[in-house]
Amino acid sequence: MKYICSVCDYSYDPEVGDPDSGIESGTDFNSIPSDWLCPICGVTIENFEPEEEEY
């Protein structure tokens, strides 16, 4: 499941991860360290919500 930043709309995709921040591809959102920050706007992980699937 993808998660989206409520501040800047960055979408965390577990298939991609965040390699620039040391989060390997395949890392589930719930397995990300609590000190991880949004790579775009720098807010904490608490500002992310599950992304709604579009049909």
C-alpha positions as semicolon CSV with decimal commas, in nm:
position;residue;x (nm);y (nm);z (nm)
1;M;0,000;0,000;0,000
2;K;0,120;0,350;-0,082
3;Y;0,114;0,633;0,171
4;I;0,084;1,002;0,088
5;C;0,221;1,307;0,268
6;S;-0,066;1,529;0,385
7;V;0,154;1,839;0,346
8;C;0,313;1,807;0,000
9;D;0,139;1,503;-0,158
10;Y;0,464;1,301;-0,188
11;S;0,365;0,937;-0,235
12;Y;0,572;0,671;-0,058
13;D;0,571;0,357;-0,274
14;P;0,708;0,049;-0,094
15;E;0,812;-0,100;-0,430
16;V;1,049;0,196;-0,475
17;G;1,135;0,282;-0,113
18;D;1,341;0,594;-0,051
19;P;1,697;0,493;-0,141
20;D;1,832;0,846;-0,088
21;S;1,728;0,814;0,278
22;G;1,845;0,454;0,320
23;I;1,499;0,296;0,282
24;E;1,542;-0,001;0,048
25;S;1,287;-0,098;-0,215
26;G;1,036;-0,347;-0,079
27;T;1,021;-0,176;0,265
28;D;0,666;-0,164;0,398
29;F;0,562;0,178;0,528
30;N;0,508;0,037;0,878
31;S;0,871;-0,082;0,881
32;I;1,019;0,263;0,817
33;P;1,211;0,404;1,117
34;S;1,011;0,659;1,318
35;D;1,273;0,930;1,256
36;W;1,231;0,914;0,876
37;L;1,128;1,245;0,717
38;C;0,942;1,319;0,396
39;P;1,210;1,362;0,127
40;I;1,023;1,656;-0,028
41;C;0,902;1,875;0,260
42;G;1,073;1,723;0,566
43;V;0,768;1,649;0,785
44;T;0,758;1,345;1,011
45;I;0,607;1,007;0,934
46;E;0,297;1,097;1,137
47;N;0,192;1,328;0,851
48;F;0,140;1,035;0,611
49;E;-0,191;0,867;0,541
50;P;-0,283;0,562;0,333
51;E;-0,327;0,663;-0,029
52;E;-0,674;0,597;-0,167
53;E;-0,684;0,361;-0,462
54;E;-0,821;0,520;-0,776
55;Y;-1,043;0,302;-0,993
